[in-house]
CSV table of C-alpha atoms and ligand atoms in Angstrom, one decimal:
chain,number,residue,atom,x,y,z
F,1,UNK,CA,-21.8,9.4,-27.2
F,2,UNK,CA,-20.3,5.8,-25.9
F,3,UNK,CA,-19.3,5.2,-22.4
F,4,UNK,CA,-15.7,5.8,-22.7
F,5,UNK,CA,-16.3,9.1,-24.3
F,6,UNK,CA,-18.5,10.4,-21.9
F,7,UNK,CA,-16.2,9.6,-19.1
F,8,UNK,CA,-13.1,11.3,-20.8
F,9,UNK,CA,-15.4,14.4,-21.7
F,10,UNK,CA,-18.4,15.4,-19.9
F,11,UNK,CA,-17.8,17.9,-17.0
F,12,UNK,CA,-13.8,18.3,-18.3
F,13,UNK,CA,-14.0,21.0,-20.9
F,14,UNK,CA,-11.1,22.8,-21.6
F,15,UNK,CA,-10.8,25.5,-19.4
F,16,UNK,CA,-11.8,28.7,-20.9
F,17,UNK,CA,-9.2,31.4,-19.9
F,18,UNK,CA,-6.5,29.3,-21.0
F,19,UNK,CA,-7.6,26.6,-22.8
F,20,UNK,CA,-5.9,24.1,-20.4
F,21,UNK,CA,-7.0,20.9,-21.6
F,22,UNK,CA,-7.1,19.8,-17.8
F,23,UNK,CA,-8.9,22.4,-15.6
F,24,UNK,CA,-6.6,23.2,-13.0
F,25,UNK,CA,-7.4,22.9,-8.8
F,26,UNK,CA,-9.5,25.8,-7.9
F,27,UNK,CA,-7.5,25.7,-4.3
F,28,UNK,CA,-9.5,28.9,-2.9
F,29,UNK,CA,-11.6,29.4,-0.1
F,30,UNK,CA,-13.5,32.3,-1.3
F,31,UNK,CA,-14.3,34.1,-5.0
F,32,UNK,CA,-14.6,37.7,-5.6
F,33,UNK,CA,-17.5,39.2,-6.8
F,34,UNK,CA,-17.4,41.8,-9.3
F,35,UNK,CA,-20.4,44.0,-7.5
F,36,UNK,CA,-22.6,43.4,-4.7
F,37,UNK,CA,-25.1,40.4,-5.1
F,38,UNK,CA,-23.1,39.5,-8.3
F,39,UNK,CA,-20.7,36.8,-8.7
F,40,UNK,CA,-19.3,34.7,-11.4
F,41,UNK,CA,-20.9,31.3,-10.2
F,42,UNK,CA,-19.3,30.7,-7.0
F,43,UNK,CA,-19.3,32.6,-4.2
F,44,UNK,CA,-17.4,30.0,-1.6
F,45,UNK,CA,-16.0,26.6,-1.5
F,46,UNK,CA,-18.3,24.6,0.9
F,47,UNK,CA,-20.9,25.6,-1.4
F,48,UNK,CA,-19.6,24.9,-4.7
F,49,UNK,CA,-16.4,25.1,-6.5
F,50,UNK,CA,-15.7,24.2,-10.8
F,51,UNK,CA,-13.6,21.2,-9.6
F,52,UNK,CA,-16.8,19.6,-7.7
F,53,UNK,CA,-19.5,21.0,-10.1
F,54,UNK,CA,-16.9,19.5,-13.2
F,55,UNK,CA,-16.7,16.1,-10.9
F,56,UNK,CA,-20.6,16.3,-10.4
F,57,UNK,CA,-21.4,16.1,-14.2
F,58,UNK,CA,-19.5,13.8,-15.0
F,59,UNK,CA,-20.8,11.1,-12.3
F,60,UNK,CA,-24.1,11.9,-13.7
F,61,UNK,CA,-23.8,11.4,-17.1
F,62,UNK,CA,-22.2,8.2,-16.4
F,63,UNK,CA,-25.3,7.3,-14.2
F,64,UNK,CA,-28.2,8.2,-16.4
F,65,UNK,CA,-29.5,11.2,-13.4
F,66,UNK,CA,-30.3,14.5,-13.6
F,67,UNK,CA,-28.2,16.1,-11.4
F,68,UNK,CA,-25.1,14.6,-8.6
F,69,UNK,CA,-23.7,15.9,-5.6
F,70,UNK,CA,-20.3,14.5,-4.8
F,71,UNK,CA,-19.2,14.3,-1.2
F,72,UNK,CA,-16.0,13.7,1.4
F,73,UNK,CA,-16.9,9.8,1.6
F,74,UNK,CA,-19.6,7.5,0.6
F,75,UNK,CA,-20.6,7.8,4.0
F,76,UNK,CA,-21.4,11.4,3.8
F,77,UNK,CA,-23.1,10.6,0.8
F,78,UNK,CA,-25.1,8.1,2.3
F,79,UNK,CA,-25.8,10.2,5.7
F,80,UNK,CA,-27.1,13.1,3.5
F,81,UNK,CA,-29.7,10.3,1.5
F,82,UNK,CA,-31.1,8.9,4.8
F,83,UNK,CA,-31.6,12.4,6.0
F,84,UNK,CA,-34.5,12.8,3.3
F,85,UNK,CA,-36.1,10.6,5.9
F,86,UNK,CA,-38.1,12.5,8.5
F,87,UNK,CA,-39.3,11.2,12.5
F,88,UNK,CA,-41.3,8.0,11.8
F,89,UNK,CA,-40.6,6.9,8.4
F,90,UNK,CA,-39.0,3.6,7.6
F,91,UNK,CA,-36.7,2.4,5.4
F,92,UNK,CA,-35.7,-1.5,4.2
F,93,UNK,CA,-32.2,-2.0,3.8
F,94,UNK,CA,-29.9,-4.8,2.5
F,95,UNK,CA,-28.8,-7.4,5.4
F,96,UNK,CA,-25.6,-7.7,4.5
F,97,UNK,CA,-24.8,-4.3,3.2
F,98,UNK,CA,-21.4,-2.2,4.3
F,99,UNK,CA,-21.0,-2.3,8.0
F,100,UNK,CA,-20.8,1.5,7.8
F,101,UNK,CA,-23.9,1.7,6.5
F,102,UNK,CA,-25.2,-0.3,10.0
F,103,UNK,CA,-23.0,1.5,12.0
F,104,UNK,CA,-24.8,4.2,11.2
F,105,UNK,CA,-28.3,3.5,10.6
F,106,UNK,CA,-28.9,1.6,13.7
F,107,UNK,CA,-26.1,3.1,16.5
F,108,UNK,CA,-27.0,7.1,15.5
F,109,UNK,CA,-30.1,7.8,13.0
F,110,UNK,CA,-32.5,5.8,14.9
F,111,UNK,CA,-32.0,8.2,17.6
F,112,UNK,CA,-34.2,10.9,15.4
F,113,UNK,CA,-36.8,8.7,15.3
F,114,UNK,CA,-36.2,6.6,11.8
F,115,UNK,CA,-36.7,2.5,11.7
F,116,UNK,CA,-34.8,0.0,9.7
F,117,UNK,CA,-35.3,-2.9,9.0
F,118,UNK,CA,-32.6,-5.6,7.1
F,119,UNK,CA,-34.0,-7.7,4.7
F,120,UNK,CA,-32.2,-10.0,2.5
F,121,UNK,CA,-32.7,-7.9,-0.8
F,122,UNK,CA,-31.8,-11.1,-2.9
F,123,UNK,CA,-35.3,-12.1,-2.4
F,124,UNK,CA,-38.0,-9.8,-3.6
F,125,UNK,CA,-40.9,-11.3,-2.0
F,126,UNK,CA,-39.0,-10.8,1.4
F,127,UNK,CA,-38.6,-6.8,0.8
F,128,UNK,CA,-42.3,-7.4,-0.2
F,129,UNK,CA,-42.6,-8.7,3.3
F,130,UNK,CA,-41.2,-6.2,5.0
F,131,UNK,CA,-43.1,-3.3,3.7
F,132,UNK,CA,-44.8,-1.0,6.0
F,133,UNK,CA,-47.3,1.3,5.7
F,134,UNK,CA,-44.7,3.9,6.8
F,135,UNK,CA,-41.9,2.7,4.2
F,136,UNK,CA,-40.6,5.5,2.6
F,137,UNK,CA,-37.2,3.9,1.3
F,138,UNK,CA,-35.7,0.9,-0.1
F,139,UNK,CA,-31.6,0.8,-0.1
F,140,UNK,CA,-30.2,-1.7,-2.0
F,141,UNK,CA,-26.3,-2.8,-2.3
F,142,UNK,CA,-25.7,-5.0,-4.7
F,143,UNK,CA,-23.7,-7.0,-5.3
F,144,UNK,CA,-23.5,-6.8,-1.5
F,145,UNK,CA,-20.2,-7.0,0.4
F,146,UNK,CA,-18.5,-9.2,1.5
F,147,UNK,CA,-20.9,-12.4,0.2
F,148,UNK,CA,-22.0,-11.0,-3.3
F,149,UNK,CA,-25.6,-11.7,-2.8
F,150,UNK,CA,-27.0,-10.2,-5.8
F,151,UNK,CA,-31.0,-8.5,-5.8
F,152,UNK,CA,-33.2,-7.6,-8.6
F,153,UNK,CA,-33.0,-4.2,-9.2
F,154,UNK,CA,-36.3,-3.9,-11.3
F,155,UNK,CA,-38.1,-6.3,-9.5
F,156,UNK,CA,-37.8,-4.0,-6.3
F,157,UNK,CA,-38.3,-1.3,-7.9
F,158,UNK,CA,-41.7,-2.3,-8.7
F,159,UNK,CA,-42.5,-2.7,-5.0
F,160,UNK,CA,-41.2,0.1,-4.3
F,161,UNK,CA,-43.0,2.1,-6.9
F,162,UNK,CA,-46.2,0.5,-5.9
F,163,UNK,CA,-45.8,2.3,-2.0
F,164,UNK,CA,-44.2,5.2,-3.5
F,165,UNK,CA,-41.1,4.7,-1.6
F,166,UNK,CA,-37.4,5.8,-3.3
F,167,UNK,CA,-35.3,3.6,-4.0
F,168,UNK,CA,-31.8,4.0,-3.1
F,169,UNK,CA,-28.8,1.6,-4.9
F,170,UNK,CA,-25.5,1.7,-4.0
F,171,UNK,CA,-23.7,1.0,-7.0
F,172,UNK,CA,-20.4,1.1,-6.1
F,173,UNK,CA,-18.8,-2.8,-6.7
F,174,UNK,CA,-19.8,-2.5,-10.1
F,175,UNK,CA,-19.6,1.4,-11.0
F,176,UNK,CA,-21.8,2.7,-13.7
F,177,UNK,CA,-19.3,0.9,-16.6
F,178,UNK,CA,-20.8,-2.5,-15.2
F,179,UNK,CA,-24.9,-1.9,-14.0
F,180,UNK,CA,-26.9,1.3,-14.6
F,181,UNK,CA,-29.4,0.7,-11.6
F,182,UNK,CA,-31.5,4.6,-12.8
F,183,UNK,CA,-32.4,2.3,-16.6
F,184,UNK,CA,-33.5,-0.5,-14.1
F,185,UNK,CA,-36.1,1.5,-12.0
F,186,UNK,CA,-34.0,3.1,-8.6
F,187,UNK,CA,-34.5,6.9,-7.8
F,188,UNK,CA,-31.3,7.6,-6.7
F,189,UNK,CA,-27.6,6.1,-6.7
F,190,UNK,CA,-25.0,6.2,-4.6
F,191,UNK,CA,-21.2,5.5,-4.8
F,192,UNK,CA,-18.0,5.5,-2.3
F,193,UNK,CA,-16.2,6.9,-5.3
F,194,UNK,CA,-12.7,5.9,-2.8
F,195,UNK,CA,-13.3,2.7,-4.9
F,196,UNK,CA,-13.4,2.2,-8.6
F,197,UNK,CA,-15.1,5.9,-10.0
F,198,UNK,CA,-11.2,7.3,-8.7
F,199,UNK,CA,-9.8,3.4,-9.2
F,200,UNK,CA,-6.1,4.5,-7.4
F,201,UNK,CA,-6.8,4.1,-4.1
F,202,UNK,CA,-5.3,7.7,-3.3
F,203,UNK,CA,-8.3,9.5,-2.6
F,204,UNK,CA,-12.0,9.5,-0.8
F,205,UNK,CA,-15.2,10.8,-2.0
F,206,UNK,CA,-18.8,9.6,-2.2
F,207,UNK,CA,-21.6,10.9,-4.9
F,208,UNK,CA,-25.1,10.8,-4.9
F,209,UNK,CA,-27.0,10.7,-7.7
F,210,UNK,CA,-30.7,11.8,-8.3
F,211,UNK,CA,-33.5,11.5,-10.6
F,212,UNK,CA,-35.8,13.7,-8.6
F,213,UNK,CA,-35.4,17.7,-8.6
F,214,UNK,CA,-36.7,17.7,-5.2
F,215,UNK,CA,-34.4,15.3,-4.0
F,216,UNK,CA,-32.1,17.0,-5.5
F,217,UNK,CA,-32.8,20.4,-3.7
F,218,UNK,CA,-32.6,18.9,-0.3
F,219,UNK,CA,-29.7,16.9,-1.2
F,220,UNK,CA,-27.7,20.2,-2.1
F,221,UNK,CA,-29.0,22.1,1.2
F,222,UNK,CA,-27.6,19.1,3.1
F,223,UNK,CA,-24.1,19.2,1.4
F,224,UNK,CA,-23.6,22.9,1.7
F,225,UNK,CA,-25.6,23.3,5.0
F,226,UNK,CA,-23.3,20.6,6.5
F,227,UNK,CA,-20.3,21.4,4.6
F,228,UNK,CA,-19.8,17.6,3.7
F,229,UNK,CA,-18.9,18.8,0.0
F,230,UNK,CA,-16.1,17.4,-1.7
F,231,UNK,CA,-12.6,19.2,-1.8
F,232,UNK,CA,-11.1,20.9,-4.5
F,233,UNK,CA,-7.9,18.3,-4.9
F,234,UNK,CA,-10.0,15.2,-4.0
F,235,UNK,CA,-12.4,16.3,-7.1
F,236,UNK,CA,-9.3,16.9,-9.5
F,237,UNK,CA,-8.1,13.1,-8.7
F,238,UNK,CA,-11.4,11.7,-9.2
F,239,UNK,CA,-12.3,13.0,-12.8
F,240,UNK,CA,-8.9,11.8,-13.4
F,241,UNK,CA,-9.6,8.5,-12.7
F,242,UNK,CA,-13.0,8.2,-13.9
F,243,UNK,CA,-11.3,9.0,-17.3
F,244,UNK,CA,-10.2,5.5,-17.5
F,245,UNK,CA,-13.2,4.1,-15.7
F,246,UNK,CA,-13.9,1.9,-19.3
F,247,UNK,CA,-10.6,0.5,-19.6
F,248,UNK,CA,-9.6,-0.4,-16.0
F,249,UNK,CA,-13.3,-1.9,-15.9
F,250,UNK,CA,-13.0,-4.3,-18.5
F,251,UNK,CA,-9.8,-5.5,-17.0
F,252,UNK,CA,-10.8,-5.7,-13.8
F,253,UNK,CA,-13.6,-7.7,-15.0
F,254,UNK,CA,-11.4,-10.3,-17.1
F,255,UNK,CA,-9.3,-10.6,-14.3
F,256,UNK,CA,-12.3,-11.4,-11.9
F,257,UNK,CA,-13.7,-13.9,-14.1
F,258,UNK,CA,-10.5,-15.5,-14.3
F,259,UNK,CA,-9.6,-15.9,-10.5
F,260,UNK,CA,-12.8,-16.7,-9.7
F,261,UNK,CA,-12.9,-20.0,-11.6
F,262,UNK,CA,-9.0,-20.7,-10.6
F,263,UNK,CA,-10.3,-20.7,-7.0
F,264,UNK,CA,-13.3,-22.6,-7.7
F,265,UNK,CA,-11.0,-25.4,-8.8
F,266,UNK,CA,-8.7,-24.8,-6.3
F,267,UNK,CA,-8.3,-28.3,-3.6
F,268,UNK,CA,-7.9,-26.0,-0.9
F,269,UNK,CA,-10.8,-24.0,-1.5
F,270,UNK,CA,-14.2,-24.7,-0.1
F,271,UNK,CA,-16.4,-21.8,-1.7
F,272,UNK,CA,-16.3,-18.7,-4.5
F,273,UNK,CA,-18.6,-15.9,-3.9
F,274,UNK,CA,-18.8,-14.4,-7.2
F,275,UNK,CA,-22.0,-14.0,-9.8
F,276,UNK,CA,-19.8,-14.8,-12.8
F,277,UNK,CA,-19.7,-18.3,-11.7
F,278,UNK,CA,-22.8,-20.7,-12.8
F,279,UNK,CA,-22.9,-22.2,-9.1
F,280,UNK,CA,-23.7,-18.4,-7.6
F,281,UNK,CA,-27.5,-18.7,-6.6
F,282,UNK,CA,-28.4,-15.2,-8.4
F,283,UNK,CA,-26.2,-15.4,-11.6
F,284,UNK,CA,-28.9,-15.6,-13.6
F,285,UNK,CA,-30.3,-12.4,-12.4
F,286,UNK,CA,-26.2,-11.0,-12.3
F,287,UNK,CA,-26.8,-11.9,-16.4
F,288,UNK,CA,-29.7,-10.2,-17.1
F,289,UNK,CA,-28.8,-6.3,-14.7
F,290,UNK,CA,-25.2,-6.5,-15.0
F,291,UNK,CA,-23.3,-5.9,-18.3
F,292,UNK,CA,-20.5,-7.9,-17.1
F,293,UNK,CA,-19.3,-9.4,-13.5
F,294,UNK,CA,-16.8,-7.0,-11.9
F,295,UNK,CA,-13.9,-7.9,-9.7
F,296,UNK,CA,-15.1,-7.9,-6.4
F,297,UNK,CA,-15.2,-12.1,-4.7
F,298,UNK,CA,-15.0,-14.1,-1.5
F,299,UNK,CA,-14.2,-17.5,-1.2
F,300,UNK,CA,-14.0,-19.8,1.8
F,301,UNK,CA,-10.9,-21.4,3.2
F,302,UNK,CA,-13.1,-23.3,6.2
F,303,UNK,CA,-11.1,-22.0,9.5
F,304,UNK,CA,-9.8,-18.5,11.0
F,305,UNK,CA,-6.7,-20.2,10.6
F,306,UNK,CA,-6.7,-21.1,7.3
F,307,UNK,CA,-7.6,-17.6,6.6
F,308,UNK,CA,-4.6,-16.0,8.5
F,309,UNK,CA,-2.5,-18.6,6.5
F,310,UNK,CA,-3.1,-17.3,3.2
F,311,UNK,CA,-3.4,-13.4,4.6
F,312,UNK,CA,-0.2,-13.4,6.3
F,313,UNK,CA,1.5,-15.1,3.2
F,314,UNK,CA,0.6,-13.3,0.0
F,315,UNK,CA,3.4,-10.9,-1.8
F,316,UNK,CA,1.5,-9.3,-4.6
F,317,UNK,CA,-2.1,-8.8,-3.1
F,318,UNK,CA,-1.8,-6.5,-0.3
F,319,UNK,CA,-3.5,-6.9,2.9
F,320,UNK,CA,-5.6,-3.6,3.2
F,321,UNK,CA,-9.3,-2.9,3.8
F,322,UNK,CA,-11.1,-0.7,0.7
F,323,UNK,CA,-11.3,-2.0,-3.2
F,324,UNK,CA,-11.5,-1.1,-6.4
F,325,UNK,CA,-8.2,-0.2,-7.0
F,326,UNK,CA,-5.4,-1.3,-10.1
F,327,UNK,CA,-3.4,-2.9,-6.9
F,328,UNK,CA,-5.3,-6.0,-5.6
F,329,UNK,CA,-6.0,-6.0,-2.1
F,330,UNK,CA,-6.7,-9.1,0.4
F,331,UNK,CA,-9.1,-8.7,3.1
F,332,UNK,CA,-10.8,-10.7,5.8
F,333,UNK,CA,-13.9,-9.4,6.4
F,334,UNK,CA,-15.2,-11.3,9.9
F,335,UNK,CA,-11.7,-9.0,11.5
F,336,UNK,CA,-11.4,-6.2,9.6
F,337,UNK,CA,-14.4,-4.4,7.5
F,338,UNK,CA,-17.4,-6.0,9.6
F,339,UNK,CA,-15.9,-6.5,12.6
F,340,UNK,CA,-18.8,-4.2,13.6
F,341,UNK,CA,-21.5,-6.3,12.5
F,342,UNK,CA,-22.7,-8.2,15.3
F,343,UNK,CA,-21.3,-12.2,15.6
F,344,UNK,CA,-24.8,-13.6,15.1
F,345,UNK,CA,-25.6,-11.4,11.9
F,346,UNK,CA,-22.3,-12.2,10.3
F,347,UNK,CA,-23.0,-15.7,10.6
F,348,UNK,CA,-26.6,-15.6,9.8
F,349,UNK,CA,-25.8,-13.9,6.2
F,350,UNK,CA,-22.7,-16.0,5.3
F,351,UNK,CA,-19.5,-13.4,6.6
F,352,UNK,CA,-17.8,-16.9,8.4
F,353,UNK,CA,-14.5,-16.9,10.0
F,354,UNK,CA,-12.9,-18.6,6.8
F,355,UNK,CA,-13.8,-16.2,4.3
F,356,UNK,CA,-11.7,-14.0,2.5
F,357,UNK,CA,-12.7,-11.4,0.1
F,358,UNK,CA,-10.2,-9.8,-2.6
F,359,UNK,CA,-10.5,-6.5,-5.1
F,360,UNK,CA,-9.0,-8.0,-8.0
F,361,UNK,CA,-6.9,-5.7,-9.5
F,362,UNK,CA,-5.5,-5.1,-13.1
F,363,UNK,CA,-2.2,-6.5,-12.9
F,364,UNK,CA,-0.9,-9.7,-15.3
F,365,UNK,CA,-3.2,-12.3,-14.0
F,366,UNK,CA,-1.0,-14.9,-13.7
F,367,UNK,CA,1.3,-13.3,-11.1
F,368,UNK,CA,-2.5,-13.0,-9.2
F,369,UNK,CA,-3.0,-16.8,-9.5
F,370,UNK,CA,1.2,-17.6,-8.6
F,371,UNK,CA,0.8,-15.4,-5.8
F,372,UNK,CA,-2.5,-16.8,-4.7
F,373,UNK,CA,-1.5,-20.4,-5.3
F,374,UNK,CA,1.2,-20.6,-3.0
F,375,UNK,CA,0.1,-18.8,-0.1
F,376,UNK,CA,-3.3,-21.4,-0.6
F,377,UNK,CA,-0.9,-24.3,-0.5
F,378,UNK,CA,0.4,-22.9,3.0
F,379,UNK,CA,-2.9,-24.3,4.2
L,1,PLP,C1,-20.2,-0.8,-1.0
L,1,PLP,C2,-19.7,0.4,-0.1
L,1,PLP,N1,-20.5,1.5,0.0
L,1,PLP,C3,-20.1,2.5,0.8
L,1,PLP,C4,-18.9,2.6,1.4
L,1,PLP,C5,-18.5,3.8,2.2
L,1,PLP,O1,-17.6,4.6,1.5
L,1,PLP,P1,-16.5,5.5,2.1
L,1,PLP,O2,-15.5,4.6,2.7
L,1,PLP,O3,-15.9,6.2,0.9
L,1,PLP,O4,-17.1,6.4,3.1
L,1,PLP,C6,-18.0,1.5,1.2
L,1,PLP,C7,-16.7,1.5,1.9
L,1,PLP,O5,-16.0,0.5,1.9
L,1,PLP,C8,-18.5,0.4,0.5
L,1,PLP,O6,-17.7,-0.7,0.3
């Protein structure tokens, strides 16, 4: 079946004692069991519930694995992935990746004895580089946020092959309607499905999807050992989302195509981040993994002032951290999402005082460019 179908159908049978085309919320704790050591495939929430295990299909169809787990954030996704790490392994991660991400890795996991080490993906000879005879993992985020630096899926995935490492790619700017990174070589994906898998910025959740059953084993002793398992509601909101995953995608991705190349013309304007545009260093490499361009850009207005100009001026995009949403949202990354990252990284990869990075959303595209036009001619 196509895309679209999948996303409408897999995991969201109608349910069979009613025949409910939508599955209601299992909102229970507990199940009964009909004898002792029987039960009807559930036995207790943290474990597993029909709203999660629905939710879990469905992401994993879309994403070409063999099996999901879906979680209370991307980060608890993510947490779960670096714990199939053990003492003294190390693992090469994008420079600029989500400040969470770094937050985590180098403030709490390096405490059980793990070692990073940021590389600028974009460039597969450095990951190349940056192998060690202990590298057991290469995680990937492209595009990468806030600066779009895009890396070549299949060409890491050869180094990493060649070690044996697993490679880990956070897929969530483009979501599996955009780039499959499973066809392209990686192990396993991840997603904050708070952004464009749910799309209506009214929920969190993170999934993590594998290739490997014994990935996949540890993976699901983590979620129900830690109890980091996504909740019955959160689940129901999700698969609704995902159902229009196809349609708001394409939009958002007209839409992106179509700011981006207002800003690049716009006098005000002193850079677009975005690998739709010819003038992005990795476009070409954006053509040949992506199936299209997403709505996800950053463009330079040159001073912290400039940038609080146009922030504190918008009507229709709302100043909010997160993405992926049909509302666009306005953020300034150097303040707000990696305010974290140390001053000295955030310059070194390109996250400058001027830059301002927007989730374009799906609404008529020319209220997007009024709106943006004259808060930019505040400047
Ligand atoms: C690319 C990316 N990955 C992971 C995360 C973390 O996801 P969550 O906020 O759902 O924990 C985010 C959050 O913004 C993100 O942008």
């Amino acid at each position: 079946m196509g895309f679209a179908t999948d996303a409408i159908h897999v995991g969201q049978e109608p349910e069979p004692a009613t025949g409910a085309i939508v599955a209601p919320i299992f909102q229970t704790s507990t199940y009964v069991q009909p004898e002792l050591g029987k039960n009807k495939g559930y036995d207790y929430a943290r474990t597993s519930h029909p709203n999660r295990r629905a939710l879990e299909r469905t992401v994993a169809k879309l994403e070409g694995g063999s099996g999901a787990f879906v979680f209370t954030s991307g980060m608890a996704g993510i947490d779960c992935v670096f714990r199939l790490l053990r003492p003294g392994d190390h693992a090469i991660i994008s420079e600029a990746v989500y400040g969470g991400v770094i937050r985590l890795t180098t403030q709490f996991l390096v405490q059980w004895g793990l070692e990073f080490s940021f590389v600028d993906t974009s460039s597969p000879a450095q990951v190349e580089r940056a192998i060690k005879p202990n590298t057991k993992m290469i995680y990937v985020e492209t595009p990468t946020n806030p600066t779009m630096c895009v890396s070549d899926i299949a060409a890491i995935s050869k180094i990493s092959a060649a070690r044996g490492a697993t490679l880990v790619v956070d897929n969530t700017f483009l979501s599996p309607f955009l780039q499959s990174p499973i066809a392209l070589g990686a192990q396993i994906v991840v997603h904050s499905m708070t952004k464009y898998l749910n799309g209506h910025s009214d929920a969190v959740g993170g999934a993590v999807i594998l290739t490997n059953p014994s990935d996949a084993e540890k993976i699901y002793f983590l979620q129900r050992s830690t109890g980091a398992g996504l909740a019955p509601m959160d689940c129901f909101l999700i698969s609704r989302g995902i159902k229009t995953l196809a349609v708001r995608m394409k939009q958002h991705d007209a839409n992106g195509r179509t700011i981006a190349r207002f800003l690049e013309d716009h006098p005000r304007v002193q850079r677009v981040l975005y690998p739709g545009l010819p003038s992005h260093p990795q476009h070409e490499v954006a053509v040949r993994q992506q199936r299209g361009f997403g709505a996800m850009l950053s463009f330079d207005v040159v001073t912290l002032e400039n940038a609080r100009t146009v922030l504190n001026h918008v009507k229709l995009c709302s100043l909010a951290e997160s993405l992926g949403g049909v509302e666009t949202l306005i953020s300034h990354p150097a303040t707000m999402t990696h305010a974290s990252v140390p001053p000295e990284t955030r310059q070194r990869v390109g996250i400058t005082d001027g830059l301002i990075r927007i989730s374009v959303g799906i609404e008529d595209v020319e209220d997007l460019i009024n709106d943006l036009d004259q808060a930019l001619r505040r400047i």
